[in-house]
Amino acid sequence: MICRHCGAQADEGDLFCAGCGAPLVDAAPGDAVSPLFSPGGGPSPEEPSSPARAQQAPGRRRLLLAGLGALVLLAAVAAVLLCRPGGTVTDVTRLEPDCLYLINSGENYEKIAVYSGTALVARADASYSFDLSMDRKVFSYVDTDGTLWRVTAAGATAITSGVERAILSDGGDAAAFQTAEGGVYLLADTGGAPVLLSDDCALENVTLSPDGSAAAFTTGVSSSAPAGLMLFLPGKDPVRVCGQGVPLALSDDGLLYYYQMSSVYNNRGDLYAYRDGVSTLLAERMLTELSMAVSRNRRELIFTSLGKCYLARDGAELILLSEAVQFFPGTPNGAASRLLSLSKYLTVSPADSFVDCVLYSQDGLYYLDENYSCSKLTDQVYAFTLSADRSRMLYQTREGDFYLLPDLRGGEPARLLLHLSGCRAYDTAPDLSITYYQESFEEGGPIYSLDLSGNTALVTERAEASLLSGYTDVFYFLTDGRLHYILPGESEIHVAASDTAVLSLFPAGPRALCYFTDGQGGWRPYCEESPGVFVPLETAA
């Protein structure tokens, strides 16, 4: 197997490249187990492969690649499916509690509809540029006339005009945008006036602080002037930090992590922290951003340098996590889960720190305690799910065996719940009390249930798709185009009332979303209203 990022040779079965740390997307056929699922749910929908998302700021791409690790394979598969010309493309993500947005398009992703529950709150033609705040309460898009819109559960508000592309801050109260003339502006308050950052910069080279009041960006994009890393802080003129620097993360109080690429060592650079006009060298020959993760407050950074894994805290303190293992935190990393419905899985640590966090690596899973000390939880795994209270964990080995770790912070050791020779996918309840899994690697195989005592039962002989709803805790599955469901705490199978066949089944925030045929060769989306009851959603067609 060859790493597509650095070209290094990898051993069969490896999840991450030993050279650059990037996730290996070409898994061996016998190891095709979906590695990451959200607690209480199955695989989450992937992001549309639109030009807007491909052109987002490098800081966001770095956070995305570092935090999502092995999910790259799932995203690649989704990109192929979503790019079918002439088809209907839909992606759904939770906004405000019990909200979702829907993108419906043939080739251009130009139709957007935003719902509060099942009520339509905004609908418009849109360009390729759209974004979502970290807390999923704010959605933004640029329409075909160049107007930047801000959408919440209450409706849509026009922010400014003449916009080509835009990105939101984590909270959604600030935005950076680029005009057709090339200038990049910062809207520290979406109700205020924009501030010009640079007319020699590109939006993909802009990194915002969580609240959007500060920005780091590189210049020299469209001119012969030397490139430079600039920092803008509220009420001050932009200052030059260095030349040829790449911003990694920026905190609200102006702490900037950045690195300078080395011309000698491929895919490596020197890591610096900048604050109050002073740059401090933290590490030499750091692996590139593919192996980096940043806490949500942008004050902590996990990275690999010279074969050792470190945690940088507050731009000064360096903590050695491991001398041999490279970690990939399972935690919210900046914009990592903006348009991916993965927040339940990714939220395995407090918002502002890696403390009390699960770290995963080729060697297994580790736990980072309040003293920033690592302890090993398991050997190599292919999937793991934390309970809603993050006290215990269900994990799956590469052989497909299920283990329960009753206490994440020590105590009773992990115990085997079920010995398998492989497992294709699984869904588990938020408290891990019941797990539904498919043993066969073939589509349409049987589904079984597994409880915390290790008891198993056959649910159905055949299912084309399945999903555990985060809204009702109801387990749904499709057989021959018919939607079936099991209520929480029960084993009886019910059949949902429907006059037409169900083509697909997706998570829509906490709800389940189905696509029914409309009798004319098209699809019509239905959203879960109550257990087993679905209501139609009006699309933006």
XYZ file of C-alpha atoms in Angstrom:
541
model
C 0.000 0.000 0.000
C 1.317 3.480 -0.915
C 0.536 6.648 1.082
C -1.070 9.142 -1.278
C 0.282 12.075 0.760
C 4.015 11.345 0.989
C 4.488 8.271 -1.226
C 5.855 6.085 1.553
C 5.309 2.323 1.490
C 2.880 1.093 4.169
C 2.274 -2.390 5.493
C -1.023 -4.090 4.714
C -3.527 -3.444 7.487
C -1.958 -0.153 8.656
C -4.468 2.626 9.334
C -1.955 5.510 9.237
C 1.245 6.203 7.320
C 4.386 5.709 9.405
C 6.110 8.435 7.385
C 3.752 11.415 7.471
C 0.997 10.175 9.768
C -1.763 10.626 7.214
C -4.690 8.180 7.204
C -4.349 5.411 4.643
C -7.472 5.400 2.514
C -6.901 2.165 0.609
C -7.685 -0.508 3.205
C -7.186 -4.157 2.383
C -10.398 -5.889 1.201
C -10.406 -8.239 4.169
C -10.128 -5.333 6.580
C -12.963 -3.242 5.166
C -14.539 -2.442 8.518
C -15.929 1.079 8.840
C -13.665 2.491 11.574
C -15.583 5.335 13.165
C -19.219 5.743 14.152
C -21.088 8.246 16.277
C -22.422 7.158 19.681
C -26.003 6.066 19.231
C -25.752 6.090 15.472
C -24.202 4.564 12.410
C -21.899 6.101 9.851
C -22.625 9.786 9.419
C -23.301 11.426 6.059
C -20.313 12.824 4.317
C -19.807 16.312 3.018
C -20.651 17.144 -0.596
C -17.527 17.393 -2.734
C -18.302 20.902 -3.946
C -15.641 23.415 -5.004
C -16.511 25.583 -1.993
C -15.469 22.923 0.472
C -12.383 22.060 -1.535
C -11.319 25.708 -1.446
C -11.751 26.318 2.268
C -8.942 27.665 4.389
C -5.959 25.321 4.836
C -6.366 25.670 8.593
C -9.789 24.058 8.299
C -8.505 21.314 6.035
C -5.708 20.583 8.467
C -8.106 20.329 11.374
C -10.454 18.193 9.345
C -7.808 15.715 8.221
C -6.215 15.473 11.652
C -9.427 15.052 13.611
C -11.242 12.727 11.253
C -8.415 10.296 10.523
C -9.775 7.106 9.024
C -13.054 8.757 7.928
C -11.304 9.945 4.766
C -12.227 6.672 3.083
C -15.919 7.169 3.839
C -15.768 10.754 2.558
C -14.132 9.619 -0.671
C -16.893 7.091 -1.280
C -19.534 9.750 -0.604
C -17.847 12.153 -3.012
C -18.216 9.619 -5.806
C -21.889 9.097 -5.025
C -22.633 12.790 -4.674
C -21.075 13.752 -7.993
C -23.344 11.690 -10.205
C -24.450 14.059 -12.991
C -28.140 14.695 -13.239
C -28.968 13.053 -9.925
C -30.542 14.479 -6.799
C -27.953 15.186 -4.122
C -28.943 15.673 -0.510
C -26.878 16.240 2.606
C -28.375 16.914 6.018
C -26.859 18.249 9.199
C -28.249 19.371 12.513
C -28.348 23.106 13.158
C -30.209 24.348 16.237
C -31.606 21.553 18.432
C -33.845 19.493 16.166
C -32.891 21.459 13.043
C -31.352 20.356 9.782
C -30.429 21.783 6.433
C -30.869 20.145 3.064
C -28.979 20.693 -0.165
C -30.764 19.499 -3.290
C -29.005 19.664 -6.642
C -28.324 17.996 -9.948
C -24.828 19.190 -10.774
C -24.205 22.512 -9.036
C -25.434 22.141 -5.430
C -27.395 25.322 -6.109
C -30.544 24.684 -4.065
C -30.612 25.050 -0.286
C -33.466 24.545 2.151
C -33.197 25.012 5.927
C -35.682 23.431 8.327
C -36.517 23.845 11.997
C -37.740 20.379 12.835
C -39.905 19.741 9.785
C -40.833 23.406 9.184
C -39.120 25.226 6.317
C -37.426 28.425 7.568
C -35.310 29.411 4.545
C -34.947 28.434 0.899
C -32.821 29.933 -1.841
C -30.639 29.432 -4.861
C -27.039 29.433 -3.687
C -23.555 29.407 -5.098
C -20.889 26.897 -4.127
C -19.878 28.779 -0.975
C -21.608 27.704 2.229
C -20.495 27.030 5.794
C -21.768 25.958 9.208
C -20.832 27.184 12.681
C -19.207 24.796 15.137
C -22.272 24.656 17.386
C -24.471 24.145 14.286
C -26.714 27.069 15.132
C -25.707 29.208 12.145
C -25.561 28.347 8.468
C -24.204 30.721 5.810
C -24.249 30.735 2.035
C -23.503 33.055 -0.870
C -26.272 33.262 -3.449
C -25.834 33.630 -7.192
C -26.079 37.434 -6.896
C -23.116 37.581 -4.485
C -25.137 38.215 -1.324
C -23.897 36.591 1.879
C -26.768 35.164 3.940
C -26.812 34.123 7.593
C -29.434 31.501 8.463
C -30.630 30.348 11.885
C -33.744 28.513 13.027
C -35.505 31.902 12.995
C -34.869 32.531 9.296
C -32.373 34.086 6.869
C -30.731 37.542 6.997
C -28.727 39.237 4.230
C -25.329 40.311 5.625
C -23.433 41.973 2.780
C -23.156 41.951 -1.013
C -20.404 41.581 -3.592
C -19.177 38.336 -2.035
C -17.626 35.447 -3.935
C -16.784 33.061 -1.081
C -17.119 33.161 2.706
C -16.272 31.213 5.859
C -17.815 31.456 9.331
C -16.194 31.658 12.725
C -16.836 28.797 15.143
C -19.696 30.671 16.786
C -21.157 31.924 13.518
C -21.211 35.555 14.659
C -18.265 36.535 12.465
C -17.187 35.760 8.930
C -14.359 36.283 6.478
C -15.148 36.683 2.800
C -13.488 37.338 -0.536
C -14.875 39.642 -3.201
C -14.794 39.163 -6.942
C -12.070 41.836 -7.078
C -9.857 39.667 -4.850
C -9.939 41.550 -1.561
C -10.355 39.538 1.646
C -12.429 41.113 4.423
C -13.259 40.299 8.025
C -16.722 40.798 9.490
C -15.983 40.539 13.216
C -19.689 41.189 13.764
C -22.121 40.117 11.057
C -24.109 43.244 11.852
C -21.100 45.569 11.557
C -18.840 46.915 8.826
C -16.231 44.716 7.119
C -12.508 45.355 7.604
C -10.079 44.819 4.722
C -7.443 42.268 5.685
C -5.552 42.266 2.394
C -6.001 42.671 -1.345
C -3.097 40.261 -1.893
C -4.494 37.217 -0.129
C -6.791 34.267 -0.787
C -9.616 33.157 1.478
C -8.166 29.640 1.746
C -5.113 31.218 3.414
C -7.163 32.786 6.234
C -7.492 31.285 9.720
C -10.006 32.816 12.153
C -10.001 32.765 15.929
C -12.976 30.911 17.481
C -14.954 34.129 18.058
C -13.872 35.605 14.719
C -12.383 38.773 16.203
C -8.839 37.940 15.054
C -7.405 36.491 11.861
C -4.102 35.123 10.598
C -3.427 35.066 6.867
C -0.664 34.848 4.278
C -0.032 37.468 1.614
C 1.897 37.425 -1.641
C -0.641 35.296 -3.456
C -1.418 37.497 -6.446
C 1.695 39.673 -6.712
C 5.449 39.402 -6.948
C 5.836 40.691 -3.389
C 7.427 38.269 -0.892
C 4.934 36.076 0.912
C 4.327 36.905 4.534
C 2.354 35.601 7.497
C 0.197 38.402 8.911
C -1.806 38.692 12.126
C -4.838 40.925 12.618
C -6.033 41.624 16.164
C -9.100 43.725 17.116
C -8.459 47.461 16.986
C -4.968 47.088 15.530
C -3.373 47.145 12.110
C -2.181 43.819 10.699
C 1.383 42.967 11.743
C 3.898 40.786 9.936
C 4.794 37.662 11.914
C 7.291 36.119 9.489
C 7.857 35.208 5.872
C 6.781 31.892 4.368
C 4.826 30.913 7.478
C 1.680 28.796 7.532
C -0.925 29.558 10.243
C -2.110 26.498 12.160
C -4.357 27.870 14.901
C -5.283 31.237 16.418
C -6.874 31.753 19.829
C -9.213 34.587 20.792
C -6.473 36.305 22.835
C -3.963 36.323 19.967
C -1.918 33.159 20.530
C -0.857 31.957 17.081
C 0.621 28.564 16.251
C 2.374 28.443 12.889
C 5.092 26.528 11.108
C 7.689 27.290 8.498
C 8.320 24.601 5.926
C 11.844 23.239 5.639
C 13.509 23.078 2.235
C 15.597 20.132 3.410
C 13.095 17.777 5.029
C 10.075 16.795 2.970
C 6.679 17.248 4.674
C 8.290 18.751 7.751
C 8.652 22.218 9.193
C 9.548 24.053 12.387
C 6.700 24.774 14.807
C 6.438 28.219 16.424
C 4.133 30.022 18.817
C 3.647 33.779 18.408
C 2.303 36.146 21.040
C 2.746 39.876 21.697
C 5.332 40.314 18.958
C 7.535 37.391 20.011
C 7.948 34.075 18.173
C 9.035 31.031 20.188
C 10.427 27.885 18.564
C 8.572 24.889 19.990
C 9.831 22.010 17.857
C 11.996 21.319 14.841
C 11.093 19.026 11.962
C 7.468 18.738 12.963
C 5.393 16.484 10.742
C 3.036 18.474 8.536
C -0.483 19.440 9.491
C -1.829 16.030 8.454
C -0.636 14.676 11.805
C -1.746 17.653 13.894
C -4.795 18.319 16.055
C -5.857 21.523 17.805
C -8.209 21.998 20.751
C -11.340 24.050 20.194
C -9.963 27.055 22.067
C -6.823 26.825 19.859
C -4.534 26.881 22.912
C -3.476 23.228 22.817
C -1.888 21.428 19.913
C -0.899 17.766 19.513
C 1.828 17.067 16.960
C 4.678 14.709 16.060
C 8.321 15.745 15.840
C 11.329 13.465 15.252
C 9.269 10.381 16.012
C 7.890 11.666 19.318
C 4.382 12.917 20.042
C 3.958 16.151 22.007
C 1.223 18.393 23.354
C 1.888 22.138 23.268
C -0.087 24.153 25.809
C -0.580 27.937 25.874
C 2.200 28.421 23.332
C 4.964 27.662 25.810
C 4.724 24.361 27.673
C 5.619 21.149 25.835
C 4.350 17.829 27.225
C 5.769 14.560 25.894
C 2.885 12.176 25.265
C 4.791 9.307 23.701
C 8.259 8.501 22.397
C 7.001 5.988 19.869
C 3.262 6.411 19.229
C 1.667 9.040 17.009
C -1.751 10.086 18.293
C -4.876 11.278 16.511
C -7.300 12.793 19.051
C -10.947 11.851 18.799
C -12.098 15.339 19.714
C -13.604 18.458 18.132
C -10.823 20.131 16.174
C -11.806 23.596 15.049
C -13.947 23.258 11.960
C -13.568 19.501 11.737
C -17.247 18.640 11.943
C -18.783 21.686 10.250
C -20.622 19.940 7.454
C -20.214 16.392 8.692
C -22.770 15.049 11.131
C -20.102 13.657 13.414
C -20.353 15.831 16.497
C -21.684 13.057 18.732
C -18.738 10.849 17.977
C -16.150 13.604 18.001
C -17.276 15.159 21.284
C -15.299 12.854 23.533
C -13.437 15.549 25.450
C -14.344 18.913 27.001
C -14.661 21.757 24.523
C -11.502 23.652 25.416
C -8.893 21.016 26.206
C -7.562 17.589 25.345
C -7.861 16.607 29.002
C -10.171 13.615 29.516
C -9.759 12.730 25.858
C -9.460 9.469 23.940
C -6.479 9.337 21.578
C -6.218 6.732 18.849
C -3.176 5.417 17.009
C -1.935 2.396 15.089
C -0.943 0.942 18.439
C -4.405 1.226 20.014
C -6.496 3.608 22.111
C -5.132 5.770 24.918
C -6.714 7.974 27.577
C -5.342 11.425 28.457
C -6.137 12.274 32.082
C -6.357 15.622 33.871
C -2.581 15.566 34.448
C -1.929 15.125 30.710
C -0.688 11.609 31.340
C -1.452 8.876 28.779
C -2.580 5.385 29.720
C -3.289 2.627 27.213
C -6.895 1.435 26.993
C -6.816 -1.151 24.202
C -4.687 -2.680 21.491
C -5.385 -1.810 17.864
C -9.083 -1.326 17.110
C -11.164 -0.606 14.016
C -14.070 1.123 15.714
C -14.969 2.506 19.097
C -17.950 4.284 20.622
C -18.192 6.124 23.921
C -21.351 6.174 25.990
C -23.247 9.462 26.125
C -21.812 10.235 29.571
C -18.344 9.253 28.287
C -17.812 6.846 31.189
C -17.490 3.597 29.214
C -16.606 2.422 25.756
C -17.601 -0.246 23.257
C -14.902 -1.125 20.760
C -14.397 -3.518 17.896
C -11.143 -5.267 16.987
C -9.900 -5.789 13.450
C -11.227 -9.349 13.680
C -14.711 -7.961 14.396
C -14.855 -8.909 18.097
C -16.828 -6.602 20.417
C -15.359 -5.587 23.772
C -16.833 -3.474 26.568
C -14.630 -1.236 28.703
C -16.893 -0.522 31.718
C -14.747 2.292 33.145
C -12.780 4.565 30.847
C -10.719 5.913 33.737
C -9.567 2.584 35.145
C -11.096 -0.148 37.253
C -12.644 -3.208 35.646
C -10.720 -4.356 32.553
C -12.330 -4.743 29.153
C -14.337 -7.910 28.641
C -15.260 -9.739 25.460
C -18.942 -9.469 24.556
C -18.912 -11.324 21.264
C -16.323 -13.254 19.262
C -16.711 -12.830 15.504
C -14.676 -13.507 12.414
C -15.536 -10.072 11.072
C -18.208 -7.377 11.196
C -19.322 -4.971 8.510
C -20.971 -2.210 10.541
C -22.811 -1.503 13.766
C -25.123 0.975 15.502
C -25.246 1.338 19.265
C -27.557 3.139 21.690
C -26.264 6.234 23.542
C -25.884 4.241 26.771
C -24.415 1.262 24.845
C -27.225 -0.946 26.205
C -28.035 -2.413 22.787
C -25.943 -2.761 19.640
C -27.162 -3.757 16.185
C -24.518 -5.204 13.891
C -24.102 -6.827 10.487
C -21.760 -9.794 10.517
C -21.577 -10.207 6.762
C -19.403 -7.992 4.597
C -21.951 -8.277 1.800
C -24.661 -5.676 1.325
C -28.071 -6.906 2.398
C -26.787 -9.344 5.005
C -28.493 -10.254 8.302
C -28.622 -7.920 11.308
C -28.168 -9.076 14.901
C -28.595 -7.418 18.295
C -26.055 -7.537 21.140
C -26.597 -6.480 24.772
C -24.093 -5.688 27.521
C -24.276 -9.246 28.837
C -23.096 -10.606 25.502
C -26.487 -12.009 24.479
C -27.195 -11.961 20.740
C -30.372 -12.329 18.683
C -31.215 -12.332 14.989
C -33.136 -9.178 14.044
C -33.621 -9.774 10.328
C -32.279 -12.149 7.704
C -31.631 -9.363 5.232
C -31.341 -5.567 5.290
C -30.110 -3.135 2.645
C -29.555 -0.309 5.143
C -30.035 0.422 8.830
C -29.933 3.380 11.226
C -30.439 4.035 14.920
C -32.288 7.347 15.347
C -30.791 9.838 17.768
C -34.177 11.566 18.003
C -36.374 8.653 19.114
C -33.802 5.879 19.833
C -35.731 3.783 17.299
C -33.779 1.307 15.168
C -34.758 1.421 11.473
C -33.790 -0.937 8.661
C -34.749 -1.421 5.015
C -35.704 -4.754 3.462
C -36.952 -4.916 -0.135
C -37.744 -1.211 -0.084
C -39.898 -1.481 3.051
C -39.025 0.478 6.180
C -39.047 -1.556 9.408
C -38.367 -0.358 12.945
C -37.888 -1.564 16.533
C -38.889 0.642 19.459
C -36.351 1.185 22.269
C -36.433 -1.555 24.883
C -38.478 -3.854 22.635
C -37.738 -6.654 20.185
C -40.947 -6.616 18.111
C -40.485 -5.501 14.506
C -42.953 -2.957 13.094
C -43.450 -1.959 9.457
C -43.777 1.753 8.709
C -46.846 2.706 6.686
C -45.877 3.623 3.136
C -47.398 3.304 -0.334
C -44.043 3.587 -2.111
C -40.607 2.031 -1.820
C -37.854 3.515 0.346
C -34.642 4.097 -1.569
C -32.279 5.229 1.174
C -31.907 6.025 4.846
C -29.782 8.826 6.358
C -29.219 10.475 9.753
C -30.616 14.036 9.689
C -29.162 15.575 12.799
C -30.897 13.618 15.549
C -33.672 12.438 13.222
C -33.843 9.805 10.509
C -34.383 10.849 6.906
C -35.820 8.523 4.257
C -36.135 8.852 0.508
C -39.315 7.474 -0.999
C -39.917 7.099 -4.712
C -42.402 9.636 -6.016
C -43.823 7.316 -8.684
C -42.165 9.309 -11.475
C -38.610 8.064 -11.168
C -37.567 10.683 -8.621
C -36.907 10.782 -4.886
C -38.843 12.612 -2.210
C -37.383 13.162 1.285
C -39.355 12.296 4.407
C -38.204 13.266 7.902
C -38.890 11.359 11.122
C -41.651 13.073 13.115
C -42.217 10.390 15.761
C -41.317 6.696 16.137
C -42.054 5.071 12.780
C -43.860 8.148 11.436
C -42.316 10.209 8.617
C -43.561 13.448 7.073
C -42.550 14.838 3.659
C -40.099 17.705 3.390
C -40.463 20.299 0.694
C -37.197 20.499 -1.246
C -35.643 23.585 -2.765
C -36.442 22.474 -6.287
